[in-house]
């Protein structure tokens, strides 16, 4: 069942989304060569608490970190630890926060200092594919229109979309209906989009083959071929007109803004 949010719920989703995006951007700018992924996670935890919010991921199915930090060939759900990030690494950050009972979920991939041209192109294509997907999230379209837009853009740039993990509805829970695959194969008929639906669209794109595996920690997803992967995500609202990006730091309520 796909939940349609009312105006009051949407207002809370805007607050949660703005906090999630502010934290994501602040964490991204904190990253520098030599810091450990655990230090990044701890910094994220402080930022989230500073906004009076809670991590939506910590404790979810016993996930042990504040945010997901995935380095290079790690696709999603990385577990932070003693690893020090280095110049040239690409780091995927996935931040979900709960605020006023609702969740904002967003992700980006950023290079530490700089990276090689293939990794840069992978990040650019993945981010652009997210916006292609968002542009398709219009009332009257179907979920499959989002999937198609993302897949077409990624594959026409000769990268591959991960099949095992998908976008999702989001609201009071991190994962609500519908599932939002970033590919069309085998998805069958898909739901029609309606105003008031809040969706997390999140392409995960590999530089090489699409195949992934989960490490023995039970969480970290990596590419099977060891080539890098990128991840971008926004939480959006389907409206009567253009989709509205809810994970938007620029709309942080003034009461939550820092000096
Ligand atoms: N954005 C991710 C997702 O939608 C984050 C969930 S991570 C988890 O699946 F650790 F909480 F599972
Ligand atoms: Co998500």
Coordinates of C-alpha atoms and ligand atoms in Angstrom, one line a residue:
X1 CA 0.0 0.0 0.0
X2 CA 1.5 3.3 -1.1
X3 CA 0.8 6.0 1.5
X4 CA -0.4 9.5 0.3
X5 CA 0.9 12.1 2.7
X6 CA -1.3 15.0 3.8
X7 CA -0.1 18.7 3.9
X8 CA 0.9 18.4 7.6
X9 CA 3.0 15.2 7.0
X10 CA 4.6 16.8 3.9
X11 CA 5.6 19.8 6.1
X12 CA 7.4 17.4 8.5
X13 CA 8.9 15.6 5.5
X14 CA 10.3 18.9 4.4
X15 CA 11.9 19.5 7.8
X16 CA 13.4 16.0 7.9
X17 CA 14.6 16.3 4.3
X18 CA 16.2 19.6 4.8
X19 CA 18.1 18.3 7.9
X20 CA 19.1 15.1 6.1
X21 CA 20.6 17.2 3.2
X22 CA 22.3 19.7 5.5
X23 CA 24.0 16.8 7.4
X24 CA 24.9 15.1 4.1
X25 CA 26.6 18.2 2.8
X26 CA 28.3 19.0 6.1
X27 CA 29.7 15.5 6.3
X28 CA 30.9 15.6 2.7
X29 CA 32.9 18.8 3.4
X30 CA 34.4 17.2 6.6
X31 CA 36.1 14.5 4.6
X32 CA 39.8 14.9 4.1
X33 CA 42.8 12.5 3.4
X34 CA 43.8 10.6 6.6
X35 CA 40.6 10.7 8.6
X36 CA 39.0 7.3 9.4
X37 CA 35.6 6.3 8.3
X38 CA 34.7 5.9 12.0
X39 CA 35.6 9.6 12.6
X40 CA 33.4 10.5 9.7
X41 CA 30.5 8.5 11.2
X42 CA 31.0 10.1 14.7
X43 CA 31.0 13.5 13.1
X44 CA 27.8 12.7 11.3
X45 CA 26.3 11.6 14.6
X46 CA 27.1 14.9 16.3
X47 CA 25.7 16.9 13.4
X48 CA 22.4 14.9 13.4
X49 CA 22.1 15.3 17.2
X50 CA 22.8 19.1 16.7
X51 CA 19.7 19.4 14.6
X52 CA 17.6 17.6 17.3
X53 CA 17.2 14.6 14.9
X54 CA 18.0 10.9 15.1
X55 CA 19.8 8.6 12.6
X56 CA 17.1 6.6 10.7
X57 CA 19.7 3.9 10.1
X58 CA 21.3 3.2 13.5
X59 CA 19.7 0.1 14.9
X60 CA 17.6 -0.5 11.7
X61 CA 17.9 -4.3 11.3
X62 CA 20.7 -3.8 13.8
X63 CA 22.7 -1.6 11.4
X64 CA 25.6 -0.4 13.7
X65 CA 26.5 3.1 12.3
X66 CA 25.0 6.6 12.1
X67 CA 25.3 6.8 8.4
X68 CA 26.4 4.5 5.6
X69 CA 30.0 5.1 4.3
X70 CA 31.0 3.1 1.3
X71 CA 34.5 3.5 -0.2
X72 CA 35.5 2.9 -3.9
X73 CA 34.3 -0.7 -4.8
X74 CA 31.9 -0.6 -1.8
X75 CA 28.4 0.1 -3.3
X76 CA 26.2 0.8 -0.3
X77 CA 25.7 -0.1 3.5
X78 CA 29.5 0.2 4.3
X79 CA 30.4 -0.2 7.9
X80 CA 32.8 2.5 9.2
X81 CA 36.0 1.6 11.1
X82 CA 39.7 2.2 11.3
X83 CA 40.2 2.6 7.5
X84 CA 41.7 6.0 6.6
X85 CA 40.4 7.6 3.5
X86 CA 43.0 8.6 0.9
X87 CA 43.4 11.1 -1.8
X88 CA 41.7 9.6 -4.9
X89 CA 39.2 7.5 -3.0
X90 CA 35.5 8.0 -3.8
X91 CA 33.2 7.9 -0.8
X92 CA 29.5 7.3 -0.9
X93 CA 27.7 8.8 2.0
X94 CA 24.1 7.8 2.8
X95 CA 22.3 9.9 5.4
X96 CA 18.8 9.2 6.8
X97 CA 17.4 11.1 9.7
X98 CA 14.2 11.1 11.6
X99 CA 12.7 14.5 12.5
X100 CA 9.1 15.2 13.7
X101 CA 8.4 11.5 13.2
X102 CA 9.3 11.5 9.5
X103 CA 12.3 10.5 7.6
X104 CA 14.6 12.2 5.0
X105 CA 16.9 9.9 3.1
X106 CA 19.6 11.1 0.8
X107 CA 23.1 10.1 -0.5
X108 CA 26.0 11.4 -2.6
X109 CA 29.4 10.2 -3.7
X110 CA 32.4 12.6 -3.4
X111 CA 36.1 12.2 -4.2
X112 CA 38.7 12.7 -1.5
X113 CA 40.6 15.7 -3.0
X114 CA 40.3 14.4 -6.6
X115 CA 40.1 11.1 -8.4
X116 CA 40.8 9.5 -11.8
X117 CA 38.7 10.5 -14.8
X118 CA 36.7 7.2 -14.9
X119 CA 35.6 7.6 -11.3
X120 CA 34.8 11.3 -11.9
X121 CA 32.7 10.3 -14.9
X122 CA 31.0 7.6 -12.9
X123 CA 30.0 10.1 -10.2
X124 CA 28.8 12.6 -12.8
X125 CA 26.7 10.0 -14.7
X126 CA 25.2 8.6 -11.5
X127 CA 24.2 12.1 -10.2
X128 CA 22.7 13.0 -13.6
X129 CA 20.8 9.7 -13.7
X130 CA 19.2 10.6 -10.4
X131 CA 17.9 13.9 -11.9
X132 CA 16.6 12.0 -15.0
X133 CA 14.7 9.7 -12.6
X134 CA 13.4 12.6 -10.6
X135 CA 12.2 14.4 -13.7
X136 CA 10.1 11.3 -14.5
X137 CA 8.4 11.3 -11.1
X138 CA 5.3 13.0 -12.3
X139 CA 1.7 12.4 -11.4
X140 CA 0.2 10.0 -14.0
X141 CA 3.5 8.4 -14.8
X142 CA 4.4 5.0 -13.4
X143 CA 7.3 3.9 -11.2
X144 CA 8.7 2.2 -14.3
X145 CA 9.1 5.6 -16.0
X146 CA 11.6 6.5 -13.2
X147 CA 13.3 3.2 -13.6
X148 CA 13.6 3.5 -17.4
X149 CA 14.9 7.1 -17.3
X150 CA 17.7 6.1 -14.9
X151 CA 18.6 2.9 -16.7
X152 CA 18.7 4.5 -20.2
X153 CA 20.9 7.3 -19.0
X154 CA 23.3 5.1 -17.2
X155 CA 23.6 2.4 -19.9
X156 CA 23.9 5.0 -22.7
X157 CA 27.0 6.1 -20.8
X158 CA 28.3 2.5 -20.6
X159 CA 28.0 2.0 -16.9
X160 CA 25.7 -0.5 -15.2
X161 CA 22.9 -0.3 -12.6
X162 CA 22.9 -2.5 -9.5
X163 CA 19.9 -4.8 -9.5
X164 CA 19.9 -6.1 -5.9
X165 CA 19.0 -2.8 -4.2
X166 CA 16.3 -0.3 -5.2
X167 CA 14.7 3.0 -4.2
X168 CA 11.6 3.1 -2.1
X169 CA 8.7 5.0 -0.7
X170 CA 9.7 6.8 2.5
X171 CA 7.7 8.5 5.3
X172 CA 7.3 7.4 9.0
X173 CA 9.4 4.3 8.0
X174 CA 12.7 4.2 6.0
X175 CA 11.2 1.7 3.6
X176 CA 7.6 2.0 2.4
X177 CA 6.0 0.9 -0.8
X178 CA 6.6 1.1 -3.7
X179 CA 10.0 -0.3 -4.6
X180 CA 11.7 1.8 -7.2
X181 CA 14.1 -0.3 -9.2
X182 CA 16.8 1.4 -11.3
X183 CA 16.1 -1.0 -14.2
X184 CA 13.2 -2.4 -16.1
X185 CA 13.9 -6.2 -16.5
X186 CA 11.4 -8.3 -14.7
X187 CA 9.6 -5.5 -12.8
X188 CA 6.2 -6.2 -14.4
X189 CA 3.4 -3.7 -14.2
X190 CA 4.3 -0.8 -11.8
X191 CA 2.2 1.6 -9.7
X192 CA 0.9 4.9 -11.1
X193 CA 2.4 7.9 -9.3
X194 CA 0.0 10.3 -7.5
X195 CA 0.4 13.6 -5.7
X196 CA 1.4 13.2 -2.1
X197 CA 3.6 10.2 -2.6
X198 CA 7.1 10.6 -1.1
X199 CA 9.8 8.6 -2.7
X200 CA 13.5 7.9 -2.2
X201 CA 15.1 7.6 -5.7
X202 CA 18.6 6.2 -5.5
X203 CA 20.6 4.9 -8.4
X204 CA 23.6 2.7 -7.5
X205 CA 25.9 2.6 -10.5
X206 CA 29.0 0.5 -11.2
X207 CA 31.9 1.4 -13.4
X208 CA 32.2 -2.2 -14.5
X209 CA 29.7 -5.1 -14.3
X210 CA 26.4 -4.8 -12.4
X211 CA 27.1 -7.8 -10.1
X212 CA 27.6 -7.3 -6.4
X213 CA 28.1 -9.4 -3.3
X214 CA 27.7 -8.8 0.5
X215 CA 30.8 -9.1 2.7
X216 CA 31.0 -11.4 5.7
X217 CA 30.1 -8.4 8.0
X218 CA 26.5 -9.0 6.7
X219 CA 26.2 -5.4 5.5
X220 CA 28.9 -4.0 3.2
X221 CA 27.9 -4.5 -0.5
X222 CA 30.8 -4.5 -2.9
X223 CA 31.2 -4.9 -6.7
X224 CA 32.2 -8.4 -7.7
X225 CA 34.8 -7.1 -10.1
X226 CA 36.3 -4.7 -7.6
X227 CA 35.7 -1.7 -9.8
X228 CA 34.2 1.5 -8.2
X229 CA 30.6 2.3 -7.6
X230 CA 28.7 5.5 -7.0
X231 CA 25.4 6.3 -5.3
X232 CA 23.2 9.4 -5.3
X233 CA 19.8 9.7 -3.7
X234 CA 17.1 12.3 -2.9
X235 CA 13.7 12.1 -1.2
X236 CA 11.1 13.7 -3.4
X237 CA 7.4 14.6 -3.4
X238 CA 5.2 13.8 -6.3
X239 CA 2.9 16.8 -6.9
X240 CA 0.3 18.0 -9.4
X241 CA 3.2 19.6 -11.3
X242 CA 7.0 19.3 -11.0
X243 CA 8.4 16.9 -8.5
X244 CA 9.6 18.6 -5.3
X245 CA 13.0 17.7 -3.8
X246 CA 12.5 17.3 -0.1
X247 CA 16.1 16.7 0.8
X248 CA 17.1 20.3 0.3
X249 CA 19.3 22.0 2.8
X250 CA 18.5 25.4 1.5
X251 CA 15.0 25.0 3.0
X252 CA 16.2 24.3 6.5
X253 CA 13.8 26.1 8.9
X254 CA 15.5 29.2 10.3
X255 CA 15.1 27.9 13.8
X256 CA 17.5 25.0 12.8
X257 CA 20.0 27.1 10.9
X258 CA 23.4 27.8 12.4
X259 CA 24.9 31.2 12.7
Ligands
LIG1 N1 19.3 4.7 1.9 C1 19.5 3.3 2.3 C2 18.3 2.5 1.9 O1 17.4 3.1 1.5 C3 19.9 3.2 3.6 C4 19.4 2.0 4.5 S1 20.8 1.6 5.3 C5 20.4 0.7 6.7 O2 18.3 1.3 1.9 F1 21.5 0.5 7.2 F2 19.7 1.4 7.4 F3 19.8 -0.4 6.3
LIG2 CO1 17.1 5.0 0.6

